[in-house]
Amino acid sequence: MPKYQIPIVDTDIHERVQYKDILEYLDEPYKHYITNCHWIQEKHMPYTQPAVAGVDRADAIVPDGRPAGSDLKFMQEQLLDDIGHEIGILTSALDPSPSSMHGWHEMAVALASAYNDWQIENWLEKDERLYGSVHIAAQDRDAAIKEIERVGSHPKMVQVLLPIDDIMWGDPFYHPIFEAAEKHNLMIGMHHNEPPVYYGKWPRYFIEWHTLIPTAHMKQITSMMFNGVFDKFPNLGLMMIEGGFTFIPHLMWKMDQQYRDLRHEVPWLKRKPSQIMKEQVRFTTQPAEELTKKEFMSLIEQMGTDEMLCFSTDYPHWDYDSPYRALPNLDAELKQKIFAENAKAFYPKLPKKRRANNERASSL
Amino acid sequence: MKEQVVCKTSDIQPGEMKEASFGRQGVLVCRTPDGEFYAFMNQCIHQGAPLDKGMICGATTDKSKPGSYDYCHEGEVIRCPWHGREFSIKNEGRMLANPSKKIPSFKVRVEDESVIVYK
Ligand code: FES
């Protein structure tokens, strides 16, 4: 039952593009490849997502039959208005990821640009609550930097999205991307696409792959950490999206212990890894494991800070988390932090104060 | 609200389910392939999804062995539209993965063509 009202900053909402929607933002010859040559992005997962309607909530399919997440009006009705979001951060579903594009960088770069233009025009500029993620084809580093320069200063772009896929982003080759992001006050958001969690192959069942996604997130944090990204770019933050959060204490302890033993190899780390995580790494909460309040509070205690978790729904995907039910009933101050303040403190471009004219309070 | 006609028998074919109102409460009326009617709260006990947006289906059973599926109870299982949890219609709405949890149910009787839900 509603007890009091707090705003929600939802850090993971997947708007969805259909290729026909971005054609007008694509130049030739790329447009031709989709329109006449029927190009679609290569996917590798051998199974479907075995819920009721594949990757989506069965009730999120647009009433006219279009795929979930593809219509702003329906998203407003079912999510933003219904719950009363103050802010929603779009993380999309288009992914010109390295493992699906292979060496076809030109197409990946064109898709990312078209996507950004489509996102800005059809979402960010149509709903004041929505903020966006800059898509890049980071495998083509220099083109990616150009794209960050092109759209990164848009007032509603808050992060650069990197896929958790088959590249470890801590590699110094990619550091210029972080430099460009930092320059524009953009954070880095990382979301898995089809990461190899299984010795480079696919496990036999979807449930195995889905269970192991946090391991792919741990690999990227470890890569960013020991390659010195956070010390080199002190104003940069990393948001790990949709990989869970119960592994955080383990990773902090493990990296600290390794650092004490083997600092010799990574002398550019000036702070303990756990300290760096507390200061520069954040995690979206969905898919939240079902914890009791006691278990949840013990986890926060083990992290040593209550500022790392940022609430997310993952709408419209099947493993959506309801703001009313996904987390245990936390004390007001902590709730406020997890549901809104932590994300506002993390993303420099989000408005810090609640909009005065915002009537859409959420009851939690 | 003690009892209420929620629909006609012809409104729901065997193997289908439908949302209805019982007073102010949303109920999910299910009709199993043998023609019987059942009614449950139309809200998932996990995170509250509207169950009528899920599916009525069968399920892989505990007779399955690793690598070989046994699938049956077609039309006797409700699957939630969000996280896909399965609930047995014939077994008091109990969750297949954790039978100690169940969707609250209502009593149902049929009089002439009317499906009546009561407490
Ligand atoms: S809300 Fe029904 S399974 Fe989660």
CSV table of C-alpha atoms and ligand atoms in Angstrom, one decimal:
chain,number,residue,atom,x,y,z
A,1,MET,CA,0.0,0.0,0.0
A,2,PRO,CA,1.3,3.5,-0.8
A,3,LYS,CA,2.9,5.1,2.2
A,4,TYR,CA,4.4,8.2,0.8
A,5,GLN,CA,5.4,9.7,-2.4
A,6,ILE,CA,8.8,9.7,-4.0
A,7,PRO,CA,9.9,10.4,-7.5
A,8,ILE,CA,11.4,7.6,-9.6
A,9,VAL,CA,14.4,7.8,-11.8
A,10,ASP,CA,14.2,4.6,-13.9
A,11,THR,CA,17.7,3.8,-15.2
A,12,ASP,CA,16.8,1.2,-17.8
A,13,ILE,CA,14.0,1.5,-20.3
A,14,HIS,CA,14.1,-0.1,-23.6
A,15,GLU,CA,12.6,1.8,-26.4
A,16,ARG,CA,12.6,-0.2,-29.6
A,17,VAL,CA,13.3,0.8,-33.1
A,18,GLN,CA,12.0,-1.0,-36.2
A,19,TYR,CA,14.3,-0.8,-39.1
A,20,LYS,CA,11.7,1.0,-41.2
A,21,ASP,CA,11.6,3.8,-38.6
A,22,ILE,CA,15.3,4.7,-39.0
A,23,LEU,CA,15.4,4.6,-42.8
A,24,GLU,CA,14.8,8.3,-43.1
A,25,TYR,CA,17.9,8.9,-40.9
A,26,LEU,CA,20.1,6.6,-42.9
A,27,ASP,CA,22.1,7.6,-46.0
A,28,GLU,CA,22.8,5.5,-49.0
A,29,PRO,CA,24.0,2.9,-49.6
A,30,TYR,CA,23.0,1.7,-46.1
A,31,LYS,CA,19.3,2.5,-46.7
A,32,HIS,CA,19.3,0.3,-49.7
A,33,TYR,CA,20.8,-2.6,-47.8
A,34,ILE,CA,17.8,-2.6,-45.5
A,35,THR,CA,15.0,-1.6,-47.9
A,36,ASN,CA,15.9,-3.7,-50.9
A,37,CYS,CA,18.5,-6.2,-49.7
A,38,HIS,CA,16.6,-7.1,-46.5
A,39,TRP,CA,19.5,-6.8,-44.2
A,40,ILE,CA,18.8,-7.7,-40.6
A,41,GLN,CA,21.3,-7.8,-37.8
A,42,GLU,CA,22.9,-11.2,-37.1
A,43,LYS,CA,22.0,-12.7,-33.7
A,44,HIS,CA,23.6,-15.7,-32.2
A,45,MET,CA,21.5,-16.9,-29.3
A,46,PRO,CA,20.3,-20.4,-30.3
A,47,TYR,CA,17.2,-20.3,-28.1
A,48,THR,CA,14.3,-17.9,-27.6
A,49,GLN,CA,13.7,-16.4,-24.2
A,50,PRO,CA,11.3,-19.0,-22.9
A,51,ALA,CA,8.9,-16.7,-21.1
A,52,VAL,CA,5.4,-16.0,-22.4
A,53,ALA,CA,6.2,-13.6,-25.3
A,54,GLY,CA,9.9,-14.0,-25.9
A,55,VAL,CA,12.0,-11.0,-24.7
A,56,ASP,CA,9.0,-8.9,-23.9
A,57,ARG,CA,6.3,-8.6,-21.2
A,58,ALA,CA,3.3,-10.2,-22.9
A,59,ASP,CA,1.2,-7.2,-21.9
A,60,ALA,CA,3.6,-4.6,-23.3
A,61,ILE,CA,3.0,-5.4,-27.0
A,62,VAL,CA,1.5,-2.3,-28.5
A,63,PRO,CA,-2.3,-2.8,-28.9
A,64,ASP,CA,-2.1,-2.4,-32.7
A,65,GLY,CA,0.4,-5.3,-32.8
A,66,ARG,CA,3.7,-3.4,-33.0
A,67,PRO,CA,6.5,-4.8,-30.8
A,68,ALA,CA,6.8,-3.8,-27.2
A,69,GLY,CA,8.6,-0.5,-26.6
A,70,SER,CA,8.1,0.8,-30.1
A,71,ASP,CA,5.4,3.4,-29.3
A,72,LEU,CA,5.9,6.4,-27.1
A,73,LYS,CA,2.2,6.9,-26.4
A,74,PHE,CA,1.7,3.3,-25.2
A,75,MET,CA,4.9,3.5,-23.1
A,76,GLN,CA,3.6,6.7,-21.5
A,77,GLU,CA,0.3,5.0,-20.6
A,78,GLN,CA,1.7,1.8,-19.4
A,79,LEU,CA,4.8,2.9,-17.7
A,80,LEU,CA,5.6,6.6,-17.3
A,81,ASP,CA,2.2,7.9,-16.5
A,82,ASP,CA,0.9,4.9,-14.7
A,83,ILE,CA,3.8,4.7,-12.3
A,84,GLY,CA,4.6,8.4,-12.3
A,85,HIS,CA,8.2,8.5,-13.4
A,86,GLU,CA,10.1,11.7,-12.8
A,87,ILE,CA,12.9,10.6,-15.2
A,88,GLY,CA,13.4,7.6,-17.5
A,89,ILE,CA,16.7,6.8,-19.1
A,90,LEU,CA,16.4,5.1,-22.5
A,91,THR,CA,18.8,2.2,-23.2
A,92,SER,CA,17.2,1.0,-26.4
A,93,ALA,CA,17.3,-2.3,-28.2
A,94,LEU,CA,19.3,-1.5,-31.3
A,95,ASP,CA,22.8,-2.7,-31.1
A,96,PRO,CA,25.3,-2.4,-33.8
A,97,SER,CA,27.5,-4.6,-31.6
A,98,PRO,CA,30.9,-5.9,-32.6
A,99,SER,CA,29.9,-9.6,-32.5
A,100,SER,CA,27.0,-9.1,-34.8
A,101,MET,CA,28.6,-6.6,-37.2
A,102,HIS,CA,32.0,-8.3,-37.4
A,103,GLY,CA,34.2,-6.0,-39.6
A,104,TRP,CA,31.4,-4.2,-41.3
A,105,HIS,CA,32.2,-1.0,-39.4
A,106,GLU,CA,30.6,1.4,-42.0
A,107,MET,CA,27.2,-0.1,-41.5
A,108,ALA,CA,27.5,-0.2,-37.8
A,109,VAL,CA,28.6,3.4,-37.7
A,110,ALA,CA,25.7,4.5,-40.0
A,111,LEU,CA,23.2,2.5,-37.8
A,112,ALA,CA,24.4,4.1,-34.6
A,113,SER,CA,24.1,7.6,-36.1
A,114,ALA,CA,20.7,7.0,-37.5
A,115,TYR,CA,19.6,5.6,-34.2
A,116,ASN,CA,20.7,8.6,-32.3
A,117,ASP,CA,18.9,11.0,-34.6
A,118,TRP,CA,15.7,8.8,-34.4
A,119,GLN,CA,16.0,8.6,-30.6
A,120,ILE,CA,16.4,12.4,-30.2
A,121,GLU,CA,13.6,13.3,-32.5
A,122,ASN,CA,11.0,10.7,-31.5
A,123,TRP,CA,11.7,10.2,-27.8
A,124,LEU,CA,13.9,12.7,-26.1
A,125,GLU,CA,12.3,15.7,-27.7
A,126,LYS,CA,8.8,14.3,-27.3
A,127,ASP,CA,8.7,13.6,-23.5
A,128,GLU,CA,10.4,15.8,-21.0
A,129,ARG,CA,10.9,12.8,-18.6
A,130,LEU,CA,13.0,10.8,-21.1
A,131,TYR,CA,16.8,11.0,-21.3
A,132,GLY,CA,19.0,9.1,-23.7
A,133,SER,CA,22.1,7.1,-24.4
A,134,VAL,CA,24.5,7.9,-27.2
A,135,HIS,CA,24.9,4.8,-29.4
A,136,ILE,CA,28.2,4.3,-31.0
A,137,ALA,CA,29.9,1.5,-33.0
A,138,ALA,CA,32.8,1.5,-30.6
A,139,GLN,CA,34.7,-1.1,-32.6
A,140,ASP,CA,35.4,1.7,-35.0
A,141,ARG,CA,36.9,3.9,-32.3
A,142,ASP,CA,37.5,7.0,-34.3
A,143,ALA,CA,34.1,7.0,-35.8
A,144,ALA,CA,32.7,6.5,-32.4
A,145,ILE,CA,34.4,9.6,-31.1
A,146,LYS,CA,33.0,11.6,-34.0
A,147,GLU,CA,29.5,10.4,-33.1
A,148,ILE,CA,30.0,11.4,-29.4
A,149,GLU,CA,31.2,14.8,-30.7
A,150,ARG,CA,28.2,15.1,-32.9
A,151,VAL,CA,25.4,14.3,-30.5
A,152,GLY,CA,27.0,14.1,-27.1
A,153,SER,CA,26.3,17.7,-26.3
A,154,HIS,CA,22.5,17.2,-26.7
A,155,PRO,CA,21.1,18.3,-23.3
A,156,LYS,CA,19.2,15.0,-22.9
A,157,MET,CA,22.0,12.6,-23.7
A,158,VAL,CA,23.4,11.4,-20.4
A,159,GLN,CA,25.6,8.5,-21.2
A,160,VAL,CA,27.5,6.6,-24.0
A,161,LEU,CA,26.3,3.1,-24.3
A,162,LEU,CA,28.8,0.3,-24.7
A,163,PRO,CA,27.7,-3.3,-25.4
A,164,ILE,CA,29.0,-6.1,-23.2
A,165,ASP,CA,29.8,-8.3,-26.0
A,166,ASP,CA,33.2,-9.6,-27.2
A,167,ILE,CA,35.5,-6.6,-26.5
A,168,MET,CA,37.0,-5.8,-23.2
A,169,TRP,CA,36.6,-2.0,-23.0
A,170,GLY,CA,39.3,-1.3,-20.6
A,171,ASP,CA,42.0,-1.7,-23.3
A,172,PRO,CA,43.9,1.6,-23.7
A,173,PHE,CA,43.0,1.5,-27.4
A,174,TYR,CA,39.5,2.6,-26.4
A,175,HIS,CA,40.4,5.2,-23.9
A,176,PRO,CA,39.9,8.1,-26.3
A,177,ILE,CA,36.2,7.1,-26.2
A,178,PHE,CA,36.2,7.7,-22.5
A,179,GLU,CA,38.0,11.0,-23.0
A,180,ALA,CA,35.3,12.1,-25.4
A,181,ALA,CA,32.6,11.0,-23.0
A,182,GLU,CA,34.1,12.8,-20.1
A,183,LYS,CA,34.5,15.9,-22.1
A,184,HIS,CA,30.8,16.0,-22.7
A,185,ASN,CA,29.8,15.2,-19.1
A,186,LEU,CA,28.5,11.8,-20.3
A,187,MET,CA,28.8,8.7,-18.2
A,188,ILE,CA,29.5,5.2,-19.7
A,189,GLY,CA,26.5,2.8,-19.6
A,190,MET,CA,27.2,-0.8,-20.2
A,191,HIS,CA,24.5,-3.3,-21.1
A,192,HIS,CA,25.0,-6.9,-22.2
A,193,ASN,CA,24.0,-7.9,-25.6
A,194,GLU,CA,25.0,-11.4,-26.3
A,195,PRO,CA,28.1,-11.8,-24.2
A,196,PRO,CA,29.9,-15.0,-24.2
A,197,VAL,CA,29.5,-16.3,-20.7
A,198,TYR,CA,30.4,-19.9,-21.4
A,199,TYR,CA,34.0,-20.2,-22.5
A,200,GLY,CA,33.1,-18.4,-25.8
A,201,LYS,CA,30.2,-20.7,-26.5
A,202,TRP,CA,26.5,-20.9,-25.6
A,203,PRO,CA,25.3,-23.0,-22.7
A,204,ARG,CA,22.6,-25.6,-23.5
A,205,TYR,CA,19.8,-23.7,-21.9
A,206,PHE,CA,18.7,-20.1,-21.8
A,207,ILE,CA,18.4,-20.3,-18.0
A,208,GLU,CA,22.1,-21.0,-17.7
A,209,TRP,CA,23.1,-18.1,-19.9
A,210,HIS,CA,20.7,-15.7,-18.1
A,211,THR,CA,22.0,-16.8,-14.7
A,212,LEU,CA,25.6,-16.1,-15.8
A,213,ILE,CA,25.1,-12.6,-17.2
A,214,PRO,CA,26.6,-11.1,-14.1
A,215,THR,CA,29.9,-12.8,-14.8
A,216,ALA,CA,30.1,-10.8,-18.1
A,217,HIS,CA,29.5,-7.6,-16.1
A,218,MET,CA,32.2,-8.6,-13.6
A,219,LYS,CA,34.6,-9.1,-16.5
A,220,GLN,CA,34.0,-5.6,-17.8
A,221,ILE,CA,34.4,-3.9,-14.4
A,222,THR,CA,37.6,-5.8,-13.8
A,223,SER,CA,38.9,-4.8,-17.3
A,224,MET,CA,38.0,-1.1,-16.7
A,225,MET,CA,39.5,-1.2,-13.2
A,226,PHE,CA,42.9,-2.7,-13.8
A,227,ASN,CA,43.4,-0.9,-17.1
A,228,GLY,CA,43.3,2.3,-15.1
A,229,VAL,CA,40.3,3.9,-16.8
A,230,PHE,CA,38.9,5.3,-13.6
A,231,ASP,CA,42.1,7.0,-12.4
A,232,LYS,CA,42.8,8.3,-15.9
A,233,PHE,CA,39.3,9.7,-16.2
A,234,PRO,CA,38.4,10.8,-12.7
A,235,ASN,CA,35.1,12.4,-13.7
A,236,LEU,CA,33.9,9.4,-15.6
A,237,GLY,CA,31.4,7.0,-14.1
A,238,LEU,CA,30.3,3.6,-15.2
A,239,MET,CA,26.7,2.4,-14.9
A,240,MET,CA,26.4,-1.4,-15.2
A,241,ILE,CA,22.9,-2.0,-16.6
A,242,GLU,CA,20.9,-5.1,-15.9
A,243,GLY,CA,23.6,-7.4,-14.6
A,244,GLY,CA,22.4,-7.6,-11.0
A,245,PHE,CA,24.0,-6.3,-7.9
A,246,THR,CA,24.5,-9.1,-5.4
A,247,PHE,CA,28.0,-9.9,-6.7
A,248,ILE,CA,29.2,-6.4,-5.8
A,249,PRO,CA,30.7,-7.2,-2.3
A,250,HIS,CA,32.5,-10.2,-3.8
A,251,LEU,CA,34.0,-8.3,-6.6
A,252,MET,CA,35.1,-5.5,-4.2
A,253,TRP,CA,36.8,-7.9,-1.8
A,254,LYS,CA,38.4,-9.9,-4.6
A,255,MET,CA,39.8,-6.9,-6.4
A,256,ASP,CA,41.1,-5.4,-3.2
A,257,GLN,CA,42.8,-8.6,-2.1
A,258,GLN,CA,44.4,-9.0,-5.6
A,259,TYR,CA,45.5,-5.4,-5.5
A,260,ARG,CA,47.2,-5.8,-2.2
A,261,ASP,CA,49.1,-8.7,-3.6
A,262,LEU,CA,49.7,-7.7,-7.1
A,263,ARG,CA,49.7,-3.9,-7.2
A,264,HIS,CA,53.1,-4.2,-8.9
A,265,GLU,CA,51.4,-5.0,-12.2
A,266,VAL,CA,49.0,-2.1,-12.2
A,267,PRO,CA,50.8,0.7,-10.6
A,268,TRP,CA,48.5,3.3,-12.2
A,269,LEU,CA,45.8,2.4,-9.7
A,270,LYS,CA,46.0,5.1,-7.1
A,271,ARG,CA,43.0,4.0,-5.0
A,272,LYS,CA,41.8,0.6,-3.7
A,273,PRO,CA,39.5,-1.0,-6.3
A,274,SER,CA,36.6,-1.0,-3.8
A,275,GLN,CA,37.1,2.7,-3.3
A,276,ILE,CA,37.1,3.3,-7.0
A,277,MET,CA,33.9,1.3,-7.3
A,278,LYS,CA,32.2,3.3,-4.5
A,279,GLU,CA,33.2,6.5,-6.2
A,280,GLN,CA,32.7,5.7,-9.9
A,281,VAL,CA,30.7,2.6,-10.6
A,282,ARG,CA,26.9,2.2,-10.2
A,283,PHE,CA,24.5,-0.6,-10.8
A,284,THR,CA,20.9,-0.7,-11.9
A,285,THR,CA,18.8,-2.9,-9.7
A,286,GLN,CA,16.9,-5.0,-12.1
A,287,PRO,CA,16.7,-8.0,-12.3
A,288,ALA,CA,16.6,-7.9,-8.5
A,289,GLU,CA,17.0,-11.2,-6.8
A,290,GLU,CA,14.3,-11.8,-4.2
A,291,LEU,CA,15.9,-10.7,-0.9
A,292,THR,CA,14.4,-10.1,2.5
A,293,LYS,CA,14.9,-6.7,4.0
A,294,LYS,CA,17.5,-8.2,6.3
A,295,GLU,CA,19.4,-9.8,3.4
A,296,PHE,CA,19.2,-6.5,1.4
A,297,MET,CA,20.5,-4.4,4.3
A,298,SER,CA,23.3,-6.8,4.9
A,299,LEU,CA,24.3,-6.5,1.3
A,300,ILE,CA,24.4,-2.8,1.5
A,301,GLU,CA,26.5,-3.0,4.6
A,302,GLN,CA,28.9,-5.3,2.8
A,303,MET,CA,29.2,-2.8,-0.1
A,304,GLY,CA,30.0,-0.1,2.5
A,305,THR,CA,27.8,2.4,0.8
A,306,ASP,CA,24.2,2.8,-0.1
A,307,GLU,CA,25.0,5.0,-3.1
A,308,MET,CA,25.8,2.4,-5.7
A,309,LEU,CA,22.3,1.1,-6.5
A,310,CYS,CA,20.0,2.8,-8.9
A,311,PHE,CA,16.5,1.5,-9.5
A,312,SER,CA,15.5,0.3,-12.9
A,313,THR,CA,12.5,-1.5,-14.4
A,314,ASP,CA,13.9,-2.8,-17.7
A,315,TYR,CA,10.5,-2.1,-19.3
A,316,PRO,CA,9.2,-3.6,-21.5
A,317,HIS,CA,11.2,-6.8,-21.1
A,318,TRP,CA,9.7,-9.9,-19.5
A,319,ASP,CA,12.0,-9.7,-16.5
A,320,TYR,CA,10.6,-6.2,-15.7
A,321,ASP,CA,10.9,-5.1,-12.1
A,322,SER,CA,7.9,-3.4,-10.5
A,323,PRO,CA,8.9,-0.4,-8.4
A,324,TYR,CA,6.2,-1.5,-5.9
A,325,ARG,CA,7.3,-5.1,-5.5
A,326,ALA,CA,10.8,-5.9,-6.7
A,327,LEU,CA,12.8,-4.6,-3.7
A,328,PRO,CA,12.0,-5.2,0.0
A,329,ASN,CA,10.2,-2.4,1.8
A,330,LEU,CA,13.1,-0.1,2.7
A,331,ASP,CA,13.3,2.8,5.0
A,332,ALA,CA,12.3,6.1,3.5
A,333,GLU,CA,15.8,7.6,3.2
A,334,LEU,CA,17.3,4.6,1.5
A,335,LYS,CA,14.3,4.2,-0.8
A,336,GLN,CA,14.8,7.8,-1.9
A,337,LYS,CA,18.4,7.2,-2.7
A,338,ILE,CA,17.9,4.0,-4.6
A,339,PHE,CA,14.8,5.2,-6.5
A,340,ALA,CA,16.1,8.6,-7.4
A,341,GLU,CA,18.9,10.3,-5.7
A,342,ASN,CA,21.7,7.9,-6.5
A,343,ALA,CA,21.0,8.2,-10.3
A,344,LYS,CA,20.7,12.0,-10.1
A,345,ALA,CA,24.0,12.2,-8.3
A,346,PHE,CA,25.7,9.9,-10.8
A,347,TYR,CA,24.5,11.5,-14.1
A,348,PRO,CA,25.8,15.1,-14.2
A,349,LYS,CA,23.3,16.0,-16.9
A,350,LEU,CA,20.1,15.0,-15.0
A,351,PRO,CA,18.2,17.8,-13.3
A,352,LYS,CA,19.0,17.6,-9.6
A,353,LYS,CA,15.8,19.1,-8.3
A,354,ARG,CA,12.5,17.7,-8.9
A,355,ARG,CA,10.6,19.7,-11.5
A,356,ALA,CA,8.3,22.1,-9.7
A,357,ASN,CA,5.5,21.5,-12.2
A,358,ASN,CA,5.8,17.8,-12.1
A,359,GLU,CA,2.5,16.5,-10.9
A,360,ARG,CA,3.2,12.9,-11.6
A,361,ALA,CA,4.2,11.9,-8.2
A,362,SER,CA,4.7,8.2,-7.7
A,363,SER,CA,3.3,6.4,-4.7
A,364,LEU,CA,5.6,3.9,-3.2
B,1,MET,CA,-20.1,-9.0,-2.4
B,2,LYS,CA,-21.1,-12.6,-1.7
B,3,GLU,CA,-21.7,-13.8,-5.2
B,4,GLN,CA,-21.9,-12.5,-8.7
B,5,VAL,CA,-22.5,-13.6,-12.3
B,6,VAL,CA,-19.2,-12.9,-14.0
B,7,CYS,CA,-19.9,-14.1,-17.5
B,8,LYS,CA,-21.8,-16.6,-19.6
B,9,THR,CA,-20.5,-20.1,-20.1
B,10,SER,CA,-20.3,-19.4,-23.9
B,11,ASP,CA,-18.0,-16.4,-23.2
B,12,ILE,CA,-15.1,-18.7,-22.4
B,13,GLN,CA,-14.2,-21.7,-24.5
B,14,PRO,CA,-12.5,-24.7,-22.9
B,15,GLY,CA,-8.8,-24.0,-22.7
B,16,GLU,CA,-9.3,-20.2,-22.5
B,17,MET,CA,-9.3,-17.6,-19.8
B,18,LYS,CA,-10.7,-14.1,-19.4
B,19,GLU,CA,-10.7,-11.2,-17.0
B,20,ALA,CA,-13.9,-10.4,-15.2
B,21,SER,CA,-15.0,-8.3,-12.2
B,22,PHE,CA,-16.2,-9.6,-8.9
B,23,GLY,CA,-17.3,-6.5,-7.1
B,24,ARG,CA,-14.3,-4.2,-7.2
B,25,GLN,CA,-11.9,-7.2,-7.5
B,26,GLY,CA,-10.4,-8.2,-10.8
B,27,VAL,CA,-10.8,-12.0,-11.3
B,28,LEU,CA,-9.4,-14.3,-13.8
B,29,VAL,CA,-11.9,-16.9,-15.0
B,30,CYS,CA,-10.3,-20.0,-16.5
B,31,ARG,CA,-12.0,-22.8,-18.3
B,32,THR,CA,-10.0,-26.0,-18.5
B,33,PRO,CA,-10.4,-28.4,-21.5
B,34,ASP,CA,-12.8,-30.6,-19.6
B,35,GLY,CA,-15.2,-27.7,-19.5
B,36,GLU,CA,-14.8,-26.8,-15.8
B,37,PHE,CA,-14.6,-23.2,-14.6
B,38,TYR,CA,-12.1,-21.8,-12.1
B,39,ALA,CA,-11.6,-18.3,-10.8
B,40,PHE,CA,-8.5,-16.6,-9.3
B,41,MET,CA,-7.4,-13.2,-8.3
B,42,ASN,CA,-6.2,-11.6,-11.5
B,43,GLN,CA,-2.9,-10.4,-10.1
B,44,CYS,CA,0.3,-12.4,-9.9
B,45,ILE,CA,1.5,-13.1,-6.4
B,46,HIS,CA,5.1,-12.4,-7.4
B,47,GLN,CA,5.1,-8.7,-8.6
B,48,GLY,CA,1.5,-8.1,-9.4
B,49,ALA,CA,1.3,-8.6,-13.2
B,50,PRO,CA,-2.2,-8.9,-14.7
B,51,LEU,CA,-2.5,-12.6,-15.2
B,52,ASP,CA,-5.2,-12.4,-18.0
B,53,LYS,CA,-2.4,-10.9,-20.2
B,54,GLY,CA,-0.4,-14.1,-19.8
B,55,MET,CA,-1.4,-17.5,-21.2
B,56,ILE,CA,-3.3,-20.6,-20.4
B,57,CYS,CA,-1.2,-23.5,-21.5
B,58,GLY,CA,0.4,-26.8,-20.5
B,59,ALA,CA,3.7,-27.3,-18.8
B,60,THR,CA,6.7,-29.4,-18.8
B,61,THR,CA,6.3,-31.8,-15.8
B,62,ASP,CA,8.4,-33.2,-13.1
B,63,LYS,CA,8.3,-36.5,-15.0
B,64,SER,CA,10.8,-35.0,-17.4
B,65,LYS,CA,14.3,-36.3,-17.3
B,66,PRO,CA,17.4,-34.3,-18.1
B,67,GLY,CA,17.4,-33.9,-21.9
B,68,SER,CA,13.9,-35.2,-22.4
B,69,TYR,CA,10.7,-33.3,-21.9
B,70,ASP,CA,7.4,-34.5,-20.6
B,71,TYR,CA,4.8,-31.9,-21.4
B,72,CYS,CA,1.1,-32.2,-20.5
B,73,HIS,CA,-1.8,-30.5,-18.5
B,74,GLU,CA,-2.6,-28.5,-21.7
B,75,GLY,CA,-5.1,-25.8,-20.7
B,76,GLU,CA,-4.6,-26.4,-17.0
B,77,VAL,CA,-1.7,-24.0,-16.3
B,78,ILE,CA,-1.6,-20.2,-16.1
B,79,ARG,CA,1.6,-18.5,-17.1
B,80,CYS,CA,2.3,-15.0,-15.9
B,81,PRO,CA,2.9,-12.4,-18.7
B,82,TRP,CA,6.0,-11.0,-16.9
B,83,HIS,CA,8.4,-13.5,-15.3
B,84,GLY,CA,6.6,-16.5,-16.6
B,85,ARG,CA,5.8,-18.2,-13.3
B,86,GLU,CA,3.4,-21.1,-13.8
B,87,PHE,CA,0.3,-21.8,-11.7
B,88,SER,CA,-1.7,-25.0,-11.7
B,89,ILE,CA,-5.4,-24.3,-12.2
B,90,LYS,CA,-6.5,-27.8,-11.1
B,91,ASN,CA,-4.2,-27.6,-8.0
B,92,GLU,CA,-5.7,-24.6,-6.3
B,93,GLY,CA,-3.6,-22.1,-8.2
B,94,ARG,CA,-0.3,-23.4,-6.8
B,95,MET,CA,3.0,-22.3,-8.3
B,96,LEU,CA,4.7,-25.2,-10.1
B,97,ALA,CA,8.2,-24.2,-8.9
B,98,ASN,CA,7.0,-23.6,-5.3
B,99,PRO,CA,3.7,-25.2,-4.5
B,100,SER,CA,3.6,-23.6,-1.1
B,101,LYS,CA,2.6,-20.4,-2.9
B,102,LYS,CA,-0.7,-20.0,-4.6
B,103,ILE,CA,-2.9,-17.4,-6.3
B,104,PRO,CA,-5.9,-16.7,-4.1
B,105,SER,CA,-8.9,-18.4,-5.6
B,106,PHE,CA,-12.7,-17.9,-5.6
B,107,LYS,CA,-15.4,-20.5,-5.7
B,108,VAL,CA,-17.3,-20.9,-8.9
B,109,ARG,CA,-20.5,-22.6,-9.9
B,110,VAL,CA,-22.5,-22.7,-13.1
B,111,GLU,CA,-26.2,-22.2,-13.2
B,112,ASP,CA,-27.9,-22.5,-16.5
B,113,GLU,CA,-25.7,-20.4,-18.7
B,114,SER,CA,-24.3,-18.3,-16.0
B,115,VAL,CA,-20.8,-18.5,-14.4
B,116,ILE,CA,-21.2,-17.4,-10.8
B,117,VAL,CA,-18.2,-16.5,-8.6
B,118,TYR,CA,-18.6,-16.5,-4.8
B,119,LYS,CA,-16.6,-16.6,-1.7
C,1,FES,S1,4.8,-10.9,-11.7
C,1,FES,FE1,4.1,-12.9,-12.2
C,1,FES,S2,5.9,-14.0,-12.4
C,1,FES,FE2,6.6,-12.1,-11.7
